[in-house]
Coordinates of C-alpha atoms in Angstrom, one line a residue:
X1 CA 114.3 125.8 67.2
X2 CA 115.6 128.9 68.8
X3 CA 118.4 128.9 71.9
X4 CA 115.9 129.5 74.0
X5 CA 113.1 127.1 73.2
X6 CA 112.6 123.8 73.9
X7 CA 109.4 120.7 73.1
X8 CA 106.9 120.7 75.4
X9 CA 107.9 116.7 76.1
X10 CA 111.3 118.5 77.0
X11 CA 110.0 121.0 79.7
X12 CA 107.5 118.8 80.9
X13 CA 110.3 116.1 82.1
X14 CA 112.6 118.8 84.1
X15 CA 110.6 118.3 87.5
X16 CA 114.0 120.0 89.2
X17 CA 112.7 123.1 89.1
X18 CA 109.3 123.0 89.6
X19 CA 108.1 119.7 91.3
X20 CA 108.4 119.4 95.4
X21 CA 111.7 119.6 96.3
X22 CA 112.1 116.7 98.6
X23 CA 110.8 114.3 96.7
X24 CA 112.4 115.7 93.2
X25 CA 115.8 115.5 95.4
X26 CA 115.2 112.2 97.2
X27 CA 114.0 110.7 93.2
X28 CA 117.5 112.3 92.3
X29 CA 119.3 111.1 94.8
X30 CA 118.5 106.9 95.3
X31 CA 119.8 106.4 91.5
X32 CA 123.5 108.4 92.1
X33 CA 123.2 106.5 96.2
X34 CA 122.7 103.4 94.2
X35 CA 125.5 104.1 91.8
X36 CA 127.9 104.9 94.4
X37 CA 127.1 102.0 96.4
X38 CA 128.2 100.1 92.9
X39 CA 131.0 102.0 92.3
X40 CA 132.4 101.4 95.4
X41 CA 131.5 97.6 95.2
X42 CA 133.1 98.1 91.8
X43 CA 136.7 99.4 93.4
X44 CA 136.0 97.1 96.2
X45 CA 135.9 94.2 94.0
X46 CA 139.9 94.4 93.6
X47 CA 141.0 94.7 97.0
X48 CA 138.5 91.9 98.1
X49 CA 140.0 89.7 95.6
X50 CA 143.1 89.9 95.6
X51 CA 143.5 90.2 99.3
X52 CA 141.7 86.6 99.6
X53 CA 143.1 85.1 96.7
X54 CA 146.8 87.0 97.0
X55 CA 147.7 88.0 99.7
X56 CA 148.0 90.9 102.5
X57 CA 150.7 92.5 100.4
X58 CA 148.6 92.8 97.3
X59 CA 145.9 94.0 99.4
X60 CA 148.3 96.6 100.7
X61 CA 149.0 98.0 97.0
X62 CA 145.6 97.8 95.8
X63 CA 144.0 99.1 98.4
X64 CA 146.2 101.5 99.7
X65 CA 149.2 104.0 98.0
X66 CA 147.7 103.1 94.2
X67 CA 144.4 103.7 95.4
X68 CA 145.4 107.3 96.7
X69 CA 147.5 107.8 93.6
X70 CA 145.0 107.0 91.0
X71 CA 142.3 108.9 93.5
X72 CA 144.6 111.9 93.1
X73 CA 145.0 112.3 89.2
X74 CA 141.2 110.8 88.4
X75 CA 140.3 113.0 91.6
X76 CA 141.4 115.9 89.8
X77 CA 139.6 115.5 86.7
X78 CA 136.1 114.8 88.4
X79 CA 136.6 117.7 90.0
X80 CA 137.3 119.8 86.7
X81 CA 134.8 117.8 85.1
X82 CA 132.1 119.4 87.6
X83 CA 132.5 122.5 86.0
X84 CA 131.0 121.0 82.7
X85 CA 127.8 119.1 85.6
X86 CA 127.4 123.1 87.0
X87 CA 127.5 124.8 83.4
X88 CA 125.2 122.5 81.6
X89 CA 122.6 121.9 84.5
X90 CA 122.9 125.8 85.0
X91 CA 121.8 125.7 80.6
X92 CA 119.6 123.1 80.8
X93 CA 117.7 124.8 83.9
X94 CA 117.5 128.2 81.8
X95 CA 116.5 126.1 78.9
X96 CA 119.9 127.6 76.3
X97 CA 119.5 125.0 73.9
X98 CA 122.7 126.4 71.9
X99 CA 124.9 126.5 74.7
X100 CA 124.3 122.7 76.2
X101 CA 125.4 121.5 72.7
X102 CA 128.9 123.2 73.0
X103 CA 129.0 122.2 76.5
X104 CA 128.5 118.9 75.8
X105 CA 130.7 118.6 72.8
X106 CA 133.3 120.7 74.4
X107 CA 133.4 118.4 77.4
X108 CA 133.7 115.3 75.6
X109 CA 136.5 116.4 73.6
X110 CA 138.5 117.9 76.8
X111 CA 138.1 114.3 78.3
X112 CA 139.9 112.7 75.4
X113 CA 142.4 115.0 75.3
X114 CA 142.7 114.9 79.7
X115 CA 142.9 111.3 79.0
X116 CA 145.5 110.8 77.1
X117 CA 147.9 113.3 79.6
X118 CA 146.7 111.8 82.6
X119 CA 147.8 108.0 80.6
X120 CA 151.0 109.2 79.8
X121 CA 151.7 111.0 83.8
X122 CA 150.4 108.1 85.2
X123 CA 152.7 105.3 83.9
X124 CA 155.6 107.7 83.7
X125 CA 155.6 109.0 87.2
X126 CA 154.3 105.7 88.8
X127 CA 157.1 104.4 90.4
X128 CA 158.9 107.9 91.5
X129 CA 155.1 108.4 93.5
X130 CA 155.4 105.0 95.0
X131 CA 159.1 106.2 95.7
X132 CA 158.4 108.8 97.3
X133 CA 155.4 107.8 99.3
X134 CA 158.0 104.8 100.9
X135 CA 155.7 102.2 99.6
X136 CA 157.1 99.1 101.5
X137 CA 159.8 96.9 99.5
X138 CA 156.9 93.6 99.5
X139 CA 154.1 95.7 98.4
X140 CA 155.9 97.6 95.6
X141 CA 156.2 95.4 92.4
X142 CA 152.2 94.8 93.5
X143 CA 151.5 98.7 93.4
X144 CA 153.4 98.9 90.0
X145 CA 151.8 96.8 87.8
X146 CA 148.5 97.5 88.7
X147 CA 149.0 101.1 88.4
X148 CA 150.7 100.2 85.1
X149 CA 147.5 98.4 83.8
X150 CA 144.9 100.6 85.4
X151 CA 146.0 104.1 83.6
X152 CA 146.0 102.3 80.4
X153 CA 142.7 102.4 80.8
X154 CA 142.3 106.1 81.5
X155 CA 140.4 107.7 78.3
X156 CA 137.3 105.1 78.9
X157 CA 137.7 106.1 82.7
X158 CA 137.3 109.7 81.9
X159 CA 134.5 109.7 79.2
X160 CA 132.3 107.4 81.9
X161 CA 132.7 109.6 84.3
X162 CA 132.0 113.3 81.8
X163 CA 128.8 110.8 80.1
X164 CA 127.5 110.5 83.6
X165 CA 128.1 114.2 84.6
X166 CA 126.2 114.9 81.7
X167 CA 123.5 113.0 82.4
X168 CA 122.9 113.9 86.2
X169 CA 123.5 117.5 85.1
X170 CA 119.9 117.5 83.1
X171 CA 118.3 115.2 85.6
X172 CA 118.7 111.8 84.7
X173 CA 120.3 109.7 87.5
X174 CA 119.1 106.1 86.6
X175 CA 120.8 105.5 83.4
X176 CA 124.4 106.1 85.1
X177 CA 123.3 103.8 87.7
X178 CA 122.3 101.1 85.1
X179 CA 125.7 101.7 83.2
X180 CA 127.4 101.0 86.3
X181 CA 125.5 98.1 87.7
X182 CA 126.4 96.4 84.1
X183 CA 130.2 97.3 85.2
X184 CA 130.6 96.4 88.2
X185 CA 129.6 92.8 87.8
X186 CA 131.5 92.8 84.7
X187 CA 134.1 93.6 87.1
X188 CA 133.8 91.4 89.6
X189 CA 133.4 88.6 87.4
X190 CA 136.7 89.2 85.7
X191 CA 138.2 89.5 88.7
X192 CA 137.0 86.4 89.8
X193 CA 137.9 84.6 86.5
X194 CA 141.6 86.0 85.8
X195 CA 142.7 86.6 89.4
X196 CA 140.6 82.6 92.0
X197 CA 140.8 80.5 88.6
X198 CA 144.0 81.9 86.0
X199 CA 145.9 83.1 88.8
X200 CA 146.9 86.3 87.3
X201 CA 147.4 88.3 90.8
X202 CA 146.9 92.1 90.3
X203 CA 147.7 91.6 87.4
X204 CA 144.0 90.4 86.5
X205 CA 142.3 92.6 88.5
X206 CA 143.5 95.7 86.8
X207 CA 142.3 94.2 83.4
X208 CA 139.4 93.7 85.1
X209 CA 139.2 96.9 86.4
X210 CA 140.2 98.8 82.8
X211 CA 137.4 96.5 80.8
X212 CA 134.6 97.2 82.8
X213 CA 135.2 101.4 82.7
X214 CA 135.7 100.2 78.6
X215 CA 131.8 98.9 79.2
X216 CA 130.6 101.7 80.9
X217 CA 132.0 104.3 79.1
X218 CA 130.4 102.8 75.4
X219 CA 127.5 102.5 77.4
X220 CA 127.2 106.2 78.7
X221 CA 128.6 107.2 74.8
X222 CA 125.6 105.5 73.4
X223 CA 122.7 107.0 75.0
X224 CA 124.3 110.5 74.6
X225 CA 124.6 109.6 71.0
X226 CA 120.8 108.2 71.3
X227 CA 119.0 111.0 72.5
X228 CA 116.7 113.3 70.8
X229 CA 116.9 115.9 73.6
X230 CA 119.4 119.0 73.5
X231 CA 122.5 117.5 75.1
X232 CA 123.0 114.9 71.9
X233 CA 126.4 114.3 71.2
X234 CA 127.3 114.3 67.7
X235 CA 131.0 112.8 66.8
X236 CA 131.6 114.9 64.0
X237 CA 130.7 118.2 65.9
X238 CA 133.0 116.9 68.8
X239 CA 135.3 119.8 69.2
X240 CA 137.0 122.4 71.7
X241 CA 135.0 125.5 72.0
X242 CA 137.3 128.1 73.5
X243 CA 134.8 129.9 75.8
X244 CA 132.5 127.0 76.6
X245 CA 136.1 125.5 77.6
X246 CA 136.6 128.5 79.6
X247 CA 134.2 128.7 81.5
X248 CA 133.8 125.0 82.0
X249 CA 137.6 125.5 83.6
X250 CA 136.2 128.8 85.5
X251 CA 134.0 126.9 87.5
X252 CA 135.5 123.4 87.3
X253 CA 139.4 124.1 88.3
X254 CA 139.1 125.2 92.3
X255 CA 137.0 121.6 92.2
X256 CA 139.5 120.2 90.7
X257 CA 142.3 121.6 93.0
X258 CA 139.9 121.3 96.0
X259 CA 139.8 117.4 95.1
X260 CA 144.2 117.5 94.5
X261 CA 144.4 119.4 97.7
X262 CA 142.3 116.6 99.9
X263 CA 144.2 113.8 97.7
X264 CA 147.6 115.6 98.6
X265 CA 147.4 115.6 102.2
X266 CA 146.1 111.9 102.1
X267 CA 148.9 110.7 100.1
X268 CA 150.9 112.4 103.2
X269 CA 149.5 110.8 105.3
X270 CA 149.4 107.3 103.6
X271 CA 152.9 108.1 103.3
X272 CA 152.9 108.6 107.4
X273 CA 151.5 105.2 107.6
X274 CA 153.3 103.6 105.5
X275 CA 156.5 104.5 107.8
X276 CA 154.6 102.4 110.4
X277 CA 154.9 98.9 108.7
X278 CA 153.3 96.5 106.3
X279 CA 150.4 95.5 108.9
X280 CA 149.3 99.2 109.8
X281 CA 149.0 100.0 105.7
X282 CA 146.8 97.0 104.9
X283 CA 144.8 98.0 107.7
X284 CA 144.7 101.2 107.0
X285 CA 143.7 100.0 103.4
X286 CA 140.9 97.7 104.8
X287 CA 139.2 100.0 106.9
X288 CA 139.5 102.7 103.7
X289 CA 137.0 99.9 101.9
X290 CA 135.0 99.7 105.2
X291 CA 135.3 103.9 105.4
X292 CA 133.6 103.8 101.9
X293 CA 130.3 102.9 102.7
X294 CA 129.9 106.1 104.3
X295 CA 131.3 108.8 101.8
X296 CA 129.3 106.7 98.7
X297 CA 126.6 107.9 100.9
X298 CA 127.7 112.0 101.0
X299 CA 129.2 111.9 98.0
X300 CA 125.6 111.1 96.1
X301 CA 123.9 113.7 98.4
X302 CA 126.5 116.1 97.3
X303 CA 125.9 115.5 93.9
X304 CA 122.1 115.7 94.2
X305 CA 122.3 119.5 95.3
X306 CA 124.7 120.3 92.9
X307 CA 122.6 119.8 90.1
X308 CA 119.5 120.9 91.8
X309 CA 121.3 124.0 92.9
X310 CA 122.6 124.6 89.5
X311 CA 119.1 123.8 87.8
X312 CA 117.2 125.9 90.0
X313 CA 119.6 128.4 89.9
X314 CA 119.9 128.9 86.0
X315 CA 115.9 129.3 86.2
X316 CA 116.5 131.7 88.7
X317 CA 114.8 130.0 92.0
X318 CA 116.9 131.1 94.4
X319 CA 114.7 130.1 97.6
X320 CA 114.1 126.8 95.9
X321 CA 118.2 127.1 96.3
X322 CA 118.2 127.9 99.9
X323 CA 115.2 125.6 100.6
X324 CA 116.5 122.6 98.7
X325 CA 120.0 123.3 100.7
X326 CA 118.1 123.1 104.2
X327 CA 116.8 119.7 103.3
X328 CA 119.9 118.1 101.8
X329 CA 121.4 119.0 105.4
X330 CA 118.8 117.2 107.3
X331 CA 119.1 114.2 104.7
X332 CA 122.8 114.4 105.8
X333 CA 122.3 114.3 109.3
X334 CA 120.2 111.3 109.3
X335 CA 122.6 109.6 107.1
X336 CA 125.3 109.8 109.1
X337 CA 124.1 109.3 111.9
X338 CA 122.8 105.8 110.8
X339 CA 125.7 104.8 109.0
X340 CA 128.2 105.4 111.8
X341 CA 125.9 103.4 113.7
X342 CA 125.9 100.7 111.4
X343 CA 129.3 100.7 110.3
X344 CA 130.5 100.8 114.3
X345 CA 128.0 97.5 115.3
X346 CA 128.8 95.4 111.9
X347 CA 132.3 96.5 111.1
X348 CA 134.5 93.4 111.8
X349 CA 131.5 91.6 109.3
X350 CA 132.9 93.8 106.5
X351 CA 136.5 93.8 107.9
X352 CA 136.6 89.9 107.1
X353 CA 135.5 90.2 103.6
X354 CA 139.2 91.6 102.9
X355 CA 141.5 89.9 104.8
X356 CA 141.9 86.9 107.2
X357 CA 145.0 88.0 109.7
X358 CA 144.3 88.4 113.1
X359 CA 146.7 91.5 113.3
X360 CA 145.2 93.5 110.4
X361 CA 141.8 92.7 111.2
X362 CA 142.5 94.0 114.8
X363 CA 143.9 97.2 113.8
X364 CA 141.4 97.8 111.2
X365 CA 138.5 97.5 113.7
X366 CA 140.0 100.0 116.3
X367 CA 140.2 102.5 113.3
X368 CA 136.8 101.5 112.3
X369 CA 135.4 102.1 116.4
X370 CA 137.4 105.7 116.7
X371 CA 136.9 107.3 113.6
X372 CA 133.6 106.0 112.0
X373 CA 131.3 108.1 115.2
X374 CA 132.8 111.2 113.7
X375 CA 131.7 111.6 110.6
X376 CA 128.8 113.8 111.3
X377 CA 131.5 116.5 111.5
X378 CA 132.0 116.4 108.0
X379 CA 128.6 116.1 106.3
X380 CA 128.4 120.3 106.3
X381 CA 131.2 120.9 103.9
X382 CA 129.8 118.5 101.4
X383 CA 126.6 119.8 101.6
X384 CA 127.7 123.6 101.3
X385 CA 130.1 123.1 98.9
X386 CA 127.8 121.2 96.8
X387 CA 125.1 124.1 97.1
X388 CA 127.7 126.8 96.5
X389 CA 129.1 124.9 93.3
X390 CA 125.7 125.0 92.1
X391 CA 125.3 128.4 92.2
X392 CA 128.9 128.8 90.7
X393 CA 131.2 130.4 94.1
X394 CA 134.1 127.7 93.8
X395 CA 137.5 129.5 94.9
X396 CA 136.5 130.5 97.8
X397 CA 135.2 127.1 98.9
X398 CA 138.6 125.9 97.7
X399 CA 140.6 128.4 99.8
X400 CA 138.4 127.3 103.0
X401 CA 139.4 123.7 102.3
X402 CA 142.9 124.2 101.3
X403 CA 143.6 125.8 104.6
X404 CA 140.9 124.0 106.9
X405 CA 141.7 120.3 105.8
X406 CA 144.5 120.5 103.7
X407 CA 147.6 122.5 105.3
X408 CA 146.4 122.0 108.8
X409 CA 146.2 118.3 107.9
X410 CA 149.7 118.0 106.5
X411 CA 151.2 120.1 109.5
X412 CA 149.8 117.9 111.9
X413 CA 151.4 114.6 109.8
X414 CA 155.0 116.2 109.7
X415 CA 154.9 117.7 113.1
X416 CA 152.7 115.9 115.2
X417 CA 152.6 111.7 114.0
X418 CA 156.6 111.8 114.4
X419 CA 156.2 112.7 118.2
X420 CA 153.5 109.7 118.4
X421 CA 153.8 107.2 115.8
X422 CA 151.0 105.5 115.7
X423 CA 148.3 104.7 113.4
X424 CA 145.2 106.5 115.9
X425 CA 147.3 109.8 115.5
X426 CA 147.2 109.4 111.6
X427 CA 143.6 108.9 111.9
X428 CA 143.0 111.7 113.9
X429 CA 143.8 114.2 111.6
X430 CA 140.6 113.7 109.9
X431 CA 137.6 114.5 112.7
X432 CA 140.0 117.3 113.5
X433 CA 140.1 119.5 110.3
X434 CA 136.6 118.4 109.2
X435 CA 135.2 120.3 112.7
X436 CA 137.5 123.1 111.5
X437 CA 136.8 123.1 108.5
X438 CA 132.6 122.6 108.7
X439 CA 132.9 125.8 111.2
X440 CA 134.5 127.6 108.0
X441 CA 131.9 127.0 105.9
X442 CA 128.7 127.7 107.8
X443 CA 130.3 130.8 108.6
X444 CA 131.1 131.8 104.6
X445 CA 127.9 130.4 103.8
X446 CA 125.5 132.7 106.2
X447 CA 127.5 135.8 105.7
X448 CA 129.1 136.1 102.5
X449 CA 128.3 133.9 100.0
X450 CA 126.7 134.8 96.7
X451 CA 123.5 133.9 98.4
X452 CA 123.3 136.2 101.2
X453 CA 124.6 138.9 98.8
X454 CA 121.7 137.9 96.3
X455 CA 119.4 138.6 99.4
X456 CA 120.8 141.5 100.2
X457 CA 120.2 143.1 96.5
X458 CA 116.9 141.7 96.9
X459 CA 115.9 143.9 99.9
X460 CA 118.0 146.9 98.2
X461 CA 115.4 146.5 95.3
X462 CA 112.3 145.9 97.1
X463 CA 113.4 149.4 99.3
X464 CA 114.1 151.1 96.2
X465 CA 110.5 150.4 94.5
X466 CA 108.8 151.7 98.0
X467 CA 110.5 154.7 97.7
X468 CA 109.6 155.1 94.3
X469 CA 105.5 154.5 95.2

């Protein structure tokens, strides 16, 4: 079979590019929502144990500086690991059989080999980033052994997460979401089991934790391996390929920094709120849980038009694009809008489900009534990112974030929450940069994005074959 040629079973299954687009994106999108919603549940698990069955200061390091620590180095890799979800959809669209094999090799090995860095900077630099982010005295030993346990776990973490890519990247959103259902209550089970009945504290959860990603990642492994279709991986054939690699890291890297960059500024900021005392960290670390309901949500609908962009793109649809794009934004809308609703009228339900003291549960409910009502000002940048990662425009996406969320973020933490220490002023650094920063992108987006310069050679063309009649 030649590069370009695929079965007819093949062609016929990639609806992306050809079926309607809401209903290709909403078919798309349901599975990834539903395996969000699971892997939240599935880092939610931890913090809901331990904080019942522990304590407000295990909650506090489970749910709080480790969780922005381990966001920030696995947050990274994601983010890298999108190049590999943009280059093979972008294949798979175009139908380059020869070229999703070496992505799909080449991204497998890169994972191993991130892995094993990422196992080794974790442990090593755990306590100096604790350190540093003045983790309080009775939530420290807490932090360090479950960071201790979780990044020993790192390589299955990583392969689950590529697998997956992989698999959204030529359409196929369900069997992630059934890998992930099997882990999470894998996860909470263990959890249950080692932390409520042999007392093992965090201990336990981070085993549980680091067994389940073992599950999911054999799981994900083994239907790659099963496959018949062009993206089978094939062990022995599982190898670096320099300019697969490279371009993989072309596309991938501003991601990757984009997602350092936002985990940067919120370990500053956890670092800010830290300074303010152990009740306003586990708070803060409650209503994160709470907070999650919401970006499982955007996050899923960012993936969606990522891969449909990147799909429709490599076929060389661009209004399918632009049209696909339009709808995601209205999906968004409506999303957040009934989220914050429902998040704002039921919040102390879910506040209770981490924590029983009347302090915390105070604090986290005021964060909950202030900052869930704005997230409509962020839904924008995820939507346009998403669309221009599809198309393959990543650095300049990262340059509007790093200065529109990141720096102005971090100024406002050094310069502004000392004059008015208090968690709301923390908080408020987030509504703040996301209006800034949405503003940013619709204005890149509708004058000088790839797109608008694709429509501008378009008219250039269609002017220069008029002439020629």
């Amino acid at each position: 079979m030649s590069e370009n040629t695929v079965s007819k079973e093949e062609r016929r299954e990639n609806q992306i590019v050809s079926g309607n687009i809401l209903g290709q994106l909403l078919l798309f999108f349901f599975p990834i929502l539903l395996g969000t919603f699971f892997q939240q549940l599935y880092n939610t698990a931890d913090a809901m144990v331990v904080g019942r069955f522990v304590g407000k200061e295990a909650l506090a390091a489970v749910g709080g500086s480790t969780s922005t620590l381990i966001n920030l180095l696995v947050g990274f890799f994601v983010g890298l690991s999108s190049g590999a979800t943009v280059v093979i959809s972008q294949y798979y669209g175009a139908q380059k059989k020869d070229k999703v094999h070496w992505a799909v090799h080449t991204s497998v090995a890169f994972s191993i080999i991130a892995g094993i860095g990422m196992t080794i900077l974790g442990v090593l630099g755990a306590r100096p980033a604790l350190r540093a982010m003045k983790t309080p005295d009775d939530v420290m030993s807490h932090a360090m052994i479950y960071l201790c346990i979780y990044f020993v776990g790192t390589i299955p973490n990583l392969l689950y997460n590529m697998g997956a890519g992989i698999l959204r990247a030529i359409g196929d959103s369900k069997r992630p979401l059934y890998f992930l259902i099997a882990s999470c209550f894998t996860n909470i089970f263990l959890d249950l089991l080692l932390v409520a009945v042999f007392h093992m504290g965090v201990a336990g959860a981070a085993i549980a934790t680091i067994a389940s990603q073992f599950l999911s990642a054999v799981l994900v492994l083994g239907r790659l391996m099963r496959t018949s279709d062009i993206y089978r991986l094939e062990w022995k054939k599982v190898r670096i390929d320099q300019r697969m690699l490279g371009r993989i890291i072309r596309i991938g890297l501003p991601a990757g920094l984009q997602s350092v960059m936002y985990n940067i500024s919120n370990v500053i900021i956890q670092t800010g709120v830290n300074s303010l005392g152990t009740d306003p960290v586990t708070a803060w670390a409650t209503y994160g849980k709470v907070d999650g309901l919401f970006w499982m949500i955007i996050n899923a609908l960012g993936i969606s038009v990522t891969t449909f962009v990147g799909q429709n793109y490599g076929a060389g649809k661009i209004d399918r694009v632009r049209k696909g794009a339009g709808i995601c934004m209205g999906i968004a809308v409506f999303l957040a809008v009934s989220v914050s609703a429902g998040v704002c009228a039921g919040g102390h339900f879910l506040i209770e489900l981490f924590t029983t003291d009347d302090t915390v549960r105070q604090i986290s409910l005021e964060l909950i009534h202030f900052l869930v009502p704005t997230y409509i000002t962020y839904i924008t940048i995820e939507i346009l990112s998403g669309t221009l990662r599809g198309v393959g425009d990543t650095l300049r996406p990262l340059m509007i974030t790093g200065i529109g969320i990141c720096l102005v973020r971090v100024l406002w933490i050094i310069f502004v929450l000392p004059l008015r220490p208090d968690i709301m002023t923390a908080g408020f650094s987030y509504p703040l940069t996301w209006s800034l920063t949405s503003i940013a992108f619709v204005v890149y987006y509708y004058f000088f994005s790839p797109l608008k310069r694709w429509d501008a050679m378009r008219r250039i063309r269609k002017l220069y074959f008029k002439l020629a009649r």
